[in-house]
Short mmCIF file of N, CA and C in Angstrom, two decimals:
data_model
loop_
_atom_site.label_atom_id
_atom_site.label_comp_id
_atom_site.label_asym_id
_atom_site.label_seq_id
_atom_site.Cartn_x
_atom_site.Cartn_y
_atom_site.Cartn_z
N MET A 776 -71.45 -25.22 29.92
CA MET A 776 -71.30 -25.82 28.60
C MET A 776 -69.98 -25.36 28.00
N SER A 777 -69.19 -26.29 27.49
CA SER A 777 -67.89 -25.92 26.94
C SER A 777 -68.04 -25.38 25.53
N LYS A 778 -67.09 -24.53 25.15
CA LYS A 778 -67.17 -23.95 23.80
C LYS A 778 -66.71 -24.99 22.78
N PRO A 779 -67.23 -24.90 21.55
CA PRO A 779 -66.85 -25.89 20.54
C PRO A 779 -65.37 -25.86 20.26
N ARG A 780 -64.81 -27.04 19.97
CA ARG A 780 -63.39 -27.15 19.65
C ARG A 780 -63.14 -26.63 18.25
N LYS A 781 -62.02 -26.03 18.05
CA LYS A 781 -61.60 -25.59 16.73
C LYS A 781 -60.62 -26.63 16.21
N TYR A 782 -60.86 -27.14 15.03
CA TYR A 782 -60.00 -28.16 14.46
C TYR A 782 -59.31 -27.61 13.23
N PRO A 783 -58.16 -28.19 12.87
CA PRO A 783 -57.46 -27.73 11.68
C PRO A 783 -58.40 -27.73 10.48
N GLN A 784 -58.29 -26.68 9.69
CA GLN A 784 -59.19 -26.49 8.58
C GLN A 784 -58.54 -26.92 7.27
N ARG A 785 -59.38 -27.08 6.27
CA ARG A 785 -58.88 -27.28 4.93
C ARG A 785 -58.57 -25.89 4.38
N VAL A 786 -57.41 -25.74 3.81
CA VAL A 786 -56.98 -24.45 3.28
C VAL A 786 -56.74 -24.59 1.78
N ARG A 787 -57.34 -23.72 1.01
CA ARG A 787 -57.18 -23.74 -0.45
C ARG A 787 -57.40 -25.14 -1.01
N GLY A 788 -58.44 -25.83 -0.46
CA GLY A 788 -58.79 -27.15 -0.96
C GLY A 788 -57.87 -28.27 -0.50
N LYS A 789 -56.84 -27.95 0.28
CA LYS A 789 -55.90 -28.97 0.74
C LYS A 789 -56.16 -29.25 2.21
N PRO A 790 -55.97 -30.50 2.65
CA PRO A 790 -56.14 -30.76 4.08
C PRO A 790 -55.03 -30.06 4.88
N PHE A 791 -55.38 -29.65 6.07
CA PHE A 791 -54.40 -29.01 6.94
C PHE A 791 -53.41 -30.08 7.39
N ASN A 792 -52.14 -29.82 7.17
CA ASN A 792 -51.10 -30.75 7.59
C ASN A 792 -49.88 -29.94 8.03
N LEU A 793 -48.83 -30.63 8.37
CA LEU A 793 -47.64 -29.96 8.88
C LEU A 793 -47.06 -28.98 7.86
N GLN A 794 -47.00 -29.40 6.61
CA GLN A 794 -46.46 -28.52 5.57
C GLN A 794 -47.32 -27.27 5.41
N GLU A 795 -48.62 -27.43 5.43
CA GLU A 795 -49.53 -26.29 5.31
C GLU A 795 -49.34 -25.34 6.50
N ALA A 796 -49.15 -25.89 7.69
CA ALA A 796 -48.92 -25.05 8.87
C ALA A 796 -47.65 -24.23 8.71
N LYS A 797 -46.60 -24.83 8.17
CA LYS A 797 -45.34 -24.11 7.94
C LYS A 797 -45.51 -23.00 6.91
N ILE A 798 -46.28 -23.28 5.88
CA ILE A 798 -46.55 -22.25 4.85
C ILE A 798 -47.31 -21.09 5.47
N GLN A 799 -48.33 -21.40 6.27
CA GLN A 799 -49.11 -20.35 6.93
C GLN A 799 -48.21 -19.51 7.84
N ALA A 800 -47.28 -20.14 8.54
CA ALA A 800 -46.36 -19.40 9.43
C ALA A 800 -45.48 -18.47 8.62
N SER A 801 -44.98 -18.92 7.48
CA SER A 801 -44.15 -18.06 6.62
C SER A 801 -44.94 -16.87 6.11
N ILE A 802 -46.18 -17.11 5.72
CA ILE A 802 -47.03 -16.02 5.24
C ILE A 802 -47.29 -15.02 6.37
N LEU A 803 -47.55 -15.54 7.57
CA LEU A 803 -47.78 -14.66 8.72
C LEU A 803 -46.56 -13.79 8.99
N LEU A 804 -45.39 -14.38 8.96
CA LEU A 804 -44.15 -13.63 9.21
C LEU A 804 -43.93 -12.56 8.15
N LYS A 805 -44.19 -12.89 6.89
CA LYS A 805 -44.06 -11.90 5.81
C LYS A 805 -45.09 -10.79 5.96
N SER A 806 -46.29 -11.15 6.39
CA SER A 806 -47.35 -10.15 6.60
C SER A 806 -46.95 -9.16 7.69
N LEU A 807 -46.27 -9.65 8.71
CA LEU A 807 -45.83 -8.78 9.80
C LEU A 807 -44.87 -7.71 9.28
N GLY A 808 -44.03 -8.08 8.32
CA GLY A 808 -43.07 -7.14 7.76
C GLY A 808 -43.58 -6.38 6.55
N SER A 809 -44.85 -6.51 6.27
CA SER A 809 -45.43 -5.85 5.09
C SER A 809 -45.35 -4.33 5.19
N PRO A 810 -45.09 -3.65 4.06
CA PRO A 810 -45.11 -2.19 4.08
C PRO A 810 -46.54 -1.65 4.24
N ASP A 811 -47.53 -2.48 3.96
CA ASP A 811 -48.93 -2.08 4.16
C ASP A 811 -49.23 -2.14 5.66
N LYS A 812 -49.49 -0.99 6.25
CA LYS A 812 -49.67 -0.88 7.69
C LYS A 812 -50.82 -1.75 8.20
N GLU A 813 -51.92 -1.79 7.47
CA GLU A 813 -53.07 -2.59 7.90
C GLU A 813 -52.72 -4.09 7.95
N THR A 814 -52.01 -4.57 6.94
CA THR A 814 -51.59 -5.97 6.90
C THR A 814 -50.64 -6.27 8.06
N SER A 815 -49.69 -5.38 8.28
CA SER A 815 -48.72 -5.56 9.35
C SER A 815 -49.39 -5.57 10.73
N LEU A 816 -50.32 -4.66 10.96
CA LEU A 816 -51.00 -4.59 12.26
C LEU A 816 -51.91 -5.79 12.48
N HIS A 817 -52.54 -6.27 11.41
CA HIS A 817 -53.37 -7.46 11.53
C HIS A 817 -52.50 -8.65 11.96
N ALA A 818 -51.33 -8.79 11.34
CA ALA A 818 -50.40 -9.86 11.71
C ALA A 818 -49.92 -9.66 13.16
N ALA A 819 -49.62 -8.44 13.53
CA ALA A 819 -49.16 -8.14 14.89
C ALA A 819 -50.19 -8.58 15.93
N LYS A 820 -51.45 -8.34 15.62
CA LYS A 820 -52.52 -8.74 16.54
C LYS A 820 -52.52 -10.25 16.75
N ARG A 821 -52.22 -11.00 15.72
CA ARG A 821 -52.15 -12.45 15.84
C ARG A 821 -50.98 -12.88 16.74
N PHE A 822 -49.87 -12.12 16.69
CA PHE A 822 -48.72 -12.45 17.53
C PHE A 822 -48.99 -12.15 19.00
N GLN A 823 -49.98 -11.32 19.29
CA GLN A 823 -50.31 -11.04 20.69
C GLN A 823 -50.85 -12.26 21.42
N ARG A 824 -51.17 -13.32 20.70
CA ARG A 824 -51.58 -14.58 21.34
C ARG A 824 -50.45 -15.16 22.18
N LEU A 825 -49.22 -14.85 21.79
CA LEU A 825 -48.06 -15.39 22.49
C LEU A 825 -47.77 -14.54 23.72
N SER A 826 -47.47 -15.18 24.82
CA SER A 826 -47.26 -14.46 26.08
C SER A 826 -46.14 -13.43 25.97
N GLU A 827 -45.09 -13.74 25.19
CA GLU A 827 -43.97 -12.80 25.10
C GLU A 827 -44.31 -11.50 24.36
N PHE A 828 -45.43 -11.49 23.63
CA PHE A 828 -45.83 -10.28 22.90
C PHE A 828 -47.18 -9.74 23.34
N ALA A 829 -47.81 -10.40 24.31
CA ALA A 829 -49.16 -10.03 24.73
C ALA A 829 -49.27 -8.60 25.26
N ASP A 830 -48.23 -8.11 25.91
CA ASP A 830 -48.30 -6.77 26.52
C ASP A 830 -47.76 -5.66 25.63
N PHE A 831 -47.28 -6.00 24.45
CA PHE A 831 -46.76 -4.98 23.53
C PHE A 831 -47.91 -4.30 22.80
N PRO A 832 -47.81 -2.99 22.61
CA PRO A 832 -48.78 -2.31 21.74
C PRO A 832 -48.62 -2.86 20.31
N LEU A 833 -49.70 -2.93 19.56
CA LEU A 833 -49.65 -3.50 18.21
C LEU A 833 -48.56 -2.86 17.35
N ALA A 834 -48.43 -1.56 17.42
CA ALA A 834 -47.45 -0.87 16.57
C ALA A 834 -46.01 -1.26 16.89
N GLU A 835 -45.75 -1.74 18.10
CA GLU A 835 -44.38 -2.12 18.48
C GLU A 835 -44.03 -3.56 18.11
N ILE A 836 -45.02 -4.40 17.95
CA ILE A 836 -44.75 -5.82 17.69
C ILE A 836 -43.93 -6.02 16.42
N PRO A 837 -44.23 -5.35 15.31
CA PRO A 837 -43.40 -5.56 14.11
C PRO A 837 -41.93 -5.16 14.28
N THR A 838 -41.63 -4.35 15.29
CA THR A 838 -40.24 -3.93 15.50
C THR A 838 -39.45 -4.89 16.39
N GLN A 839 -40.15 -5.91 16.92
CA GLN A 839 -39.50 -6.88 17.80
C GLN A 839 -38.75 -7.93 16.98
N ALA A 840 -37.87 -8.65 17.62
CA ALA A 840 -37.10 -9.70 16.95
C ALA A 840 -37.95 -10.97 16.87
N ILE A 841 -38.94 -10.93 16.01
CA ILE A 841 -39.85 -12.07 15.87
C ILE A 841 -39.25 -13.05 14.87
N LYS A 842 -39.24 -14.30 15.28
CA LYS A 842 -38.64 -15.36 14.48
C LYS A 842 -39.70 -16.30 13.93
N HIS A 843 -39.25 -17.15 13.02
CA HIS A 843 -40.14 -18.13 12.40
C HIS A 843 -40.79 -19.02 13.46
N LYS A 844 -40.06 -19.35 14.52
CA LYS A 844 -40.61 -20.19 15.59
C LYS A 844 -41.82 -19.52 16.25
N HIS A 845 -41.81 -18.19 16.33
CA HIS A 845 -42.94 -17.48 16.91
C HIS A 845 -44.16 -17.61 16.00
N ALA A 846 -43.94 -17.48 14.70
CA ALA A 846 -45.04 -17.61 13.73
C ALA A 846 -45.61 -19.04 13.77
N LEU A 847 -44.74 -20.02 13.91
CA LEU A 847 -45.20 -21.41 14.00
C LEU A 847 -46.08 -21.59 15.24
N ALA A 848 -45.67 -20.99 16.35
CA ALA A 848 -46.44 -21.08 17.59
C ALA A 848 -47.82 -20.43 17.43
N VAL A 849 -47.87 -19.30 16.73
CA VAL A 849 -49.16 -18.63 16.50
C VAL A 849 -50.08 -19.53 15.68
N ILE A 850 -49.56 -20.11 14.61
CA ILE A 850 -50.38 -20.98 13.77
C ILE A 850 -50.89 -22.17 14.58
N ALA A 851 -50.04 -22.74 15.40
CA ALA A 851 -50.46 -23.86 16.24
C ALA A 851 -51.59 -23.44 17.17
N MET A 852 -51.43 -22.31 17.83
CA MET A 852 -52.44 -21.84 18.77
C MET A 852 -53.76 -21.52 18.06
N GLU A 853 -53.67 -20.93 16.88
CA GLU A 853 -54.88 -20.60 16.13
C GLU A 853 -55.65 -21.85 15.70
N ASN A 854 -54.99 -22.96 15.66
CA ASN A 854 -55.63 -24.21 15.28
C ASN A 854 -55.93 -25.10 16.48
N GLY A 855 -55.87 -24.51 17.67
CA GLY A 855 -56.30 -25.21 18.87
C GLY A 855 -55.26 -26.01 19.60
N PHE A 856 -54.00 -25.93 19.18
CA PHE A 856 -52.93 -26.65 19.86
C PHE A 856 -52.30 -25.73 20.91
N LYS A 857 -51.69 -26.30 21.92
CA LYS A 857 -51.04 -25.51 22.96
C LYS A 857 -49.72 -24.91 22.47
N SER A 858 -49.06 -25.61 21.56
CA SER A 858 -47.75 -25.17 21.09
C SER A 858 -47.45 -25.80 19.73
N TRP A 859 -46.36 -25.32 19.11
CA TRP A 859 -45.92 -25.91 17.85
C TRP A 859 -45.50 -27.36 18.07
N ALA A 860 -44.85 -27.64 19.19
CA ALA A 860 -44.43 -29.02 19.48
C ALA A 860 -45.64 -29.95 19.55
N ASP A 861 -46.73 -29.49 20.17
CA ASP A 861 -47.94 -30.31 20.24
C ASP A 861 -48.52 -30.53 18.85
N LEU A 862 -48.57 -29.48 18.04
CA LEU A 862 -49.08 -29.62 16.68
C LEU A 862 -48.25 -30.66 15.93
N LYS A 863 -46.93 -30.54 16.00
CA LYS A 863 -46.04 -31.46 15.29
C LYS A 863 -46.24 -32.90 15.73
N SER A 864 -46.40 -33.11 17.02
CA SER A 864 -46.49 -34.48 17.50
C SER A 864 -47.87 -35.09 17.33
N GLU A 865 -48.90 -34.27 17.19
CA GLU A 865 -50.26 -34.80 17.14
C GLU A 865 -50.91 -34.78 15.77
N ILE A 866 -50.56 -33.86 14.91
CA ILE A 866 -51.31 -33.69 13.67
C ILE A 866 -51.22 -34.90 12.75
N SER A 867 -50.12 -35.60 12.77
CA SER A 867 -49.97 -36.76 11.89
C SER A 867 -50.86 -37.92 12.30
N PHE A 868 -51.41 -37.89 13.51
CA PHE A 868 -52.30 -38.95 13.94
C PHE A 868 -53.72 -38.77 13.42
N ILE A 869 -53.97 -37.68 12.73
CA ILE A 869 -55.30 -37.43 12.19
C ILE A 869 -55.37 -38.11 10.84
N VAL A 870 -55.99 -39.27 10.81
CA VAL A 870 -56.08 -40.08 9.61
C VAL A 870 -57.55 -40.36 9.34
N GLY A 871 -58.00 -40.09 8.14
CA GLY A 871 -59.40 -40.26 7.80
C GLY A 871 -59.81 -41.72 7.67
N GLY A 872 -61.12 -41.94 7.75
CA GLY A 872 -61.68 -43.25 7.51
C GLY A 872 -61.87 -44.12 8.74
N PHE A 873 -61.50 -43.67 9.91
CA PHE A 873 -61.65 -44.47 11.11
C PHE A 873 -62.57 -43.74 12.09
N LEU A 874 -63.45 -44.50 12.71
CA LEU A 874 -64.36 -43.93 13.70
C LEU A 874 -63.75 -44.16 15.07
N ASN A 875 -63.01 -43.18 15.55
CA ASN A 875 -62.37 -43.28 16.85
C ASN A 875 -63.30 -42.74 17.92
N LYS A 876 -63.11 -43.17 19.15
CA LYS A 876 -63.91 -42.69 20.27
C LYS A 876 -63.19 -41.47 20.86
N TRP A 877 -63.90 -40.36 21.00
CA TRP A 877 -63.31 -39.11 21.48
C TRP A 877 -63.78 -38.79 22.88
N PHE A 878 -62.87 -38.16 23.67
CA PHE A 878 -63.16 -37.83 25.06
C PHE A 878 -62.63 -36.44 25.38
N ALA A 879 -63.36 -35.75 26.25
CA ALA A 879 -62.98 -34.40 26.64
C ALA A 879 -61.81 -34.39 27.62
N ASN A 880 -61.63 -35.49 28.36
CA ASN A 880 -60.51 -35.50 29.30
C ASN A 880 -59.88 -36.90 29.37
N TYR A 881 -58.70 -36.92 29.91
CA TYR A 881 -57.91 -38.15 29.97
C TYR A 881 -58.58 -39.22 30.82
N GLN A 882 -59.14 -38.83 31.96
CA GLN A 882 -59.72 -39.81 32.88
C GLN A 882 -60.84 -40.60 32.20
N GLU A 883 -61.73 -39.90 31.49
CA GLU A 883 -62.82 -40.57 30.78
C GLU A 883 -62.26 -41.54 29.73
N ALA A 884 -61.27 -41.08 28.99
CA ALA A 884 -60.66 -41.91 27.95
C ALA A 884 -60.01 -43.14 28.55
N LYS A 885 -59.31 -42.96 29.66
CA LYS A 885 -58.61 -44.09 30.30
C LYS A 885 -59.59 -45.13 30.81
N VAL A 886 -60.68 -44.68 31.42
CA VAL A 886 -61.70 -45.63 31.91
C VAL A 886 -62.25 -46.44 30.74
N GLN A 887 -62.58 -45.75 29.64
CA GLN A 887 -63.11 -46.44 28.46
C GLN A 887 -62.08 -47.42 27.88
N GLN A 888 -60.82 -46.99 27.84
CA GLN A 888 -59.77 -47.86 27.31
C GLN A 888 -59.61 -49.11 28.18
N GLN A 889 -59.66 -48.94 29.50
CA GLN A 889 -59.52 -50.08 30.41
C GLN A 889 -60.70 -51.05 30.27
N GLU A 890 -61.88 -50.50 29.97
CA GLU A 890 -63.07 -51.35 29.82
C GLU A 890 -63.12 -52.04 28.45
N SER A 891 -62.72 -51.31 27.40
CA SER A 891 -62.93 -51.80 26.03
C SER A 891 -61.67 -52.07 25.23
N GLY A 892 -60.51 -51.68 25.75
CA GLY A 892 -59.27 -51.85 25.00
C GLY A 892 -59.06 -50.71 24.01
N GLY A 893 -58.09 -50.89 23.15
CA GLY A 893 -57.77 -49.87 22.16
C GLY A 893 -56.51 -49.11 22.53
N PHE A 894 -56.15 -48.20 21.66
CA PHE A 894 -54.94 -47.39 21.80
C PHE A 894 -55.37 -45.97 22.14
N LEU A 895 -54.83 -45.40 23.21
CA LEU A 895 -55.24 -44.08 23.67
C LEU A 895 -54.22 -43.03 23.22
N PHE A 896 -54.72 -41.95 22.59
CA PHE A 896 -53.87 -40.87 22.08
C PHE A 896 -54.40 -39.51 22.51
N PRO A 897 -53.50 -38.54 22.66
CA PRO A 897 -53.95 -37.15 22.88
C PRO A 897 -54.16 -36.47 21.54
N TYR A 898 -55.03 -35.49 21.52
CA TYR A 898 -55.18 -34.61 20.37
C TYR A 898 -55.64 -33.27 20.90
N LYS A 899 -54.80 -32.25 20.81
CA LYS A 899 -55.07 -30.93 21.37
C LYS A 899 -55.37 -31.10 22.86
N ASN A 900 -56.55 -30.68 23.31
CA ASN A 900 -56.92 -30.82 24.72
C ASN A 900 -57.86 -32.00 24.93
N GLN A 901 -57.98 -32.85 23.91
CA GLN A 901 -58.87 -33.99 23.99
C GLN A 901 -58.07 -35.29 23.86
N PHE A 902 -58.79 -36.41 23.89
CA PHE A 902 -58.16 -37.72 23.79
C PHE A 902 -59.04 -38.61 22.94
N PHE A 903 -58.43 -39.57 22.26
CA PHE A 903 -59.23 -40.52 21.50
C PHE A 903 -58.65 -41.91 21.64
N ILE A 904 -59.54 -42.88 21.42
CA ILE A 904 -59.16 -44.29 21.45
C ILE A 904 -59.41 -44.85 20.07
N CYS A 905 -58.41 -45.53 19.55
CA CYS A 905 -58.53 -46.13 18.23
C CYS A 905 -58.25 -47.62 18.30
N GLU A 906 -58.55 -48.28 17.21
CA GLU A 906 -58.33 -49.72 17.11
C GLU A 906 -57.02 -50.00 16.37
N ALA A 907 -56.64 -51.26 16.31
CA ALA A 907 -55.38 -51.68 15.69
C ALA A 907 -55.29 -51.25 14.22
N GLY A 908 -56.42 -51.25 13.50
CA GLY A 908 -56.41 -50.87 12.08
C GLY A 908 -55.89 -49.46 11.87
N TYR A 909 -56.22 -48.58 12.78
CA TYR A 909 -55.76 -47.20 12.70
C TYR A 909 -54.25 -47.14 12.86
N ILE A 910 -53.73 -47.90 13.83
CA ILE A 910 -52.29 -47.94 14.08
C ILE A 910 -51.57 -48.47 12.85
N GLU A 911 -52.13 -49.52 12.25
CA GLU A 911 -51.53 -50.10 11.04
C GLU A 911 -51.57 -49.08 9.90
N ARG A 912 -52.65 -48.33 9.79
CA ARG A 912 -52.78 -47.30 8.74
C ARG A 912 -51.71 -46.22 8.90
N LEU A 913 -51.33 -45.96 10.14
CA LEU A 913 -50.27 -44.99 10.40
C LEU A 913 -48.90 -45.52 9.99
N GLY A 914 -48.82 -46.84 9.79
CA GLY A 914 -47.55 -47.46 9.41
C GLY A 914 -46.83 -48.14 10.56
N LEU A 915 -47.45 -48.15 11.72
CA LEU A 915 -46.86 -48.79 12.90
C LEU A 915 -47.40 -50.21 13.04
N ASP A 916 -46.68 -51.06 13.74
CA ASP A 916 -47.10 -52.42 13.99
C ASP A 916 -47.93 -52.43 15.28
N SER A 917 -49.21 -52.74 15.15
CA SER A 917 -50.08 -52.73 16.33
C SER A 917 -49.75 -53.86 17.29
N ASN A 918 -48.98 -54.85 16.84
CA ASN A 918 -48.58 -55.97 17.70
C ASN A 918 -47.20 -55.77 18.32
N ASP A 919 -46.59 -54.62 18.08
CA ASP A 919 -45.28 -54.33 18.67
C ASP A 919 -45.39 -54.44 20.19
N HIS A 920 -44.48 -55.18 20.80
CA HIS A 920 -44.50 -55.41 22.25
C HIS A 920 -44.46 -54.10 23.05
N ASP A 921 -43.88 -53.06 22.47
CA ASP A 921 -43.79 -51.78 23.19
C ASP A 921 -45.17 -51.18 23.48
N TRP A 922 -46.17 -51.50 22.66
CA TRP A 922 -47.53 -51.01 22.95
C TRP A 922 -48.00 -51.55 24.30
N LYS A 923 -47.75 -52.85 24.51
CA LYS A 923 -48.15 -53.45 25.79
C LYS A 923 -47.40 -52.78 26.94
N LEU A 924 -46.10 -52.55 26.73
CA LEU A 924 -45.28 -51.93 27.79
C LEU A 924 -45.76 -50.53 28.16
N ILE A 925 -46.28 -49.79 27.19
CA ILE A 925 -46.77 -48.43 27.50
C ILE A 925 -48.24 -48.45 27.92
N GLY A 926 -48.84 -49.63 27.97
CA GLY A 926 -50.25 -49.74 28.35
C GLY A 926 -51.17 -49.29 27.22
N TRP A 927 -50.69 -49.37 25.99
CA TRP A 927 -51.44 -48.91 24.81
C TRP A 927 -51.89 -47.46 24.99
N ASP A 928 -51.08 -46.70 25.70
CA ASP A 928 -51.44 -45.33 26.09
C ASP A 928 -50.33 -44.36 25.68
N TRP A 929 -50.51 -43.70 24.56
CA TRP A 929 -49.53 -42.73 24.05
C TRP A 929 -49.52 -41.48 24.91
N ALA A 930 -50.65 -41.14 25.50
CA ALA A 930 -50.78 -39.90 26.28
C ALA A 930 -50.07 -39.97 27.62
N ASN A 931 -50.10 -41.12 28.26
CA ASN A 931 -49.51 -41.29 29.59
C ASN A 931 -48.90 -42.69 29.66
N PRO A 932 -47.79 -42.91 28.95
CA PRO A 932 -47.23 -44.26 28.85
C PRO A 932 -46.68 -44.79 30.17
N SER A 933 -46.92 -46.09 30.41
CA SER A 933 -46.42 -46.75 31.62
C SER A 933 -44.91 -46.86 31.60
N ASP A 934 -44.35 -47.02 30.41
CA ASP A 934 -42.91 -47.23 30.25
C ASP A 934 -42.39 -46.19 29.25
N LYS A 935 -41.69 -45.20 29.76
CA LYS A 935 -41.19 -44.11 28.91
C LYS A 935 -40.17 -44.60 27.88
N THR A 936 -39.35 -45.57 28.25
CA THR A 936 -38.34 -46.10 27.33
C THR A 936 -39.02 -46.77 26.14
N ALA A 937 -40.06 -47.56 26.42
CA ALA A 937 -40.81 -48.21 25.34
C ALA A 937 -41.48 -47.16 24.46
N TRP A 938 -42.03 -46.11 25.10
CA TRP A 938 -42.67 -45.04 24.33
C TRP A 938 -41.65 -44.38 23.40
N HIS A 939 -40.44 -44.14 23.89
CA HIS A 939 -39.40 -43.53 23.06
C HIS A 939 -39.06 -44.41 21.87
N ARG A 940 -39.04 -45.72 22.06
CA ARG A 940 -38.79 -46.62 20.93
C ARG A 940 -39.89 -46.51 19.89
N LEU A 941 -41.15 -46.48 20.35
CA LEU A 941 -42.28 -46.32 19.42
C LEU A 941 -42.21 -44.96 18.72
N TYR A 942 -41.87 -43.94 19.49
CA TYR A 942 -41.79 -42.60 18.92
C TYR A 942 -40.71 -42.54 17.83
N LYS A 943 -39.58 -43.17 18.07
CA LYS A 943 -38.51 -43.20 17.06
C LYS A 943 -38.99 -43.91 15.79
N LYS A 944 -39.73 -44.99 15.95
CA LYS A 944 -40.29 -45.69 14.79
C LYS A 944 -41.26 -44.78 14.04
N TRP A 945 -42.07 -44.05 14.79
CA TRP A 945 -43.03 -43.11 14.19
C TRP A 945 -42.29 -42.01 13.43
N MET A 946 -41.24 -41.47 14.00
CA MET A 946 -40.47 -40.42 13.34
C MET A 946 -39.81 -40.95 12.06
N LYS A 947 -39.35 -42.18 12.10
CA LYS A 947 -38.75 -42.79 10.91
C LYS A 947 -39.78 -42.91 9.79
N ILE A 948 -41.00 -43.29 10.16
CA ILE A 948 -42.09 -43.35 9.19
C ILE A 948 -42.37 -41.97 8.61
N GLN A 949 -42.39 -40.96 9.48
CA GLN A 949 -42.65 -39.59 9.03
C GLN A 949 -41.56 -39.10 8.08
N GLU A 950 -40.32 -39.41 8.40
CA GLU A 950 -39.21 -39.00 7.52
C GLU A 950 -39.35 -39.65 6.17
N GLY A 951 -39.74 -40.90 6.13
CA GLY A 951 -39.92 -41.62 4.88
C GLY A 951 -41.07 -41.09 4.05
N SER A 952 -42.11 -40.55 4.71
CA SER A 952 -43.27 -40.06 3.97
C SER A 952 -43.01 -38.70 3.34
N HIS A 953 -41.93 -38.03 3.71
CA HIS A 953 -41.62 -36.71 3.15
C HIS A 953 -40.55 -36.77 2.08
N GLU A 954 -40.12 -37.97 1.72
CA GLU A 954 -39.07 -38.10 0.70
C GLU A 954 -39.64 -38.08 -0.67
#
């Protein structure tokens, strides 16, 4: 039996999002440099999740050249993502109000997508299939020809060039939502 998945939490009444993750990383980094030894060691223990600090004794971790990127990686891992890059690329696809089909592995998701259609996406170590309404809610055109070229599969696109075009459109939408 697999262990339950950990999903991004609501923090201080706000939904977990990219900005919240960055704030948490800044707090973690400041905690590491805290003059309070207990606070600093607690933060150091969290940094041991990263392979580059896993073998360091807790007391030595605060003396290392730890950067903001390390704190971002810790926050991503604590929320079930493999890396900060995965968190950044996947978290924006979490949109409320849609009942998507979830799968533990890619093969199951792909079989379901081939049988029933839909758009296949990765999320952490899982996969989900959504309908066109979800894509439209994200701000993308569900009828964009590039979807067909990638096989409606964001996780394993048939055409990498078409995927890059869709990704650029997605990034443009994301830039506009932060203005």
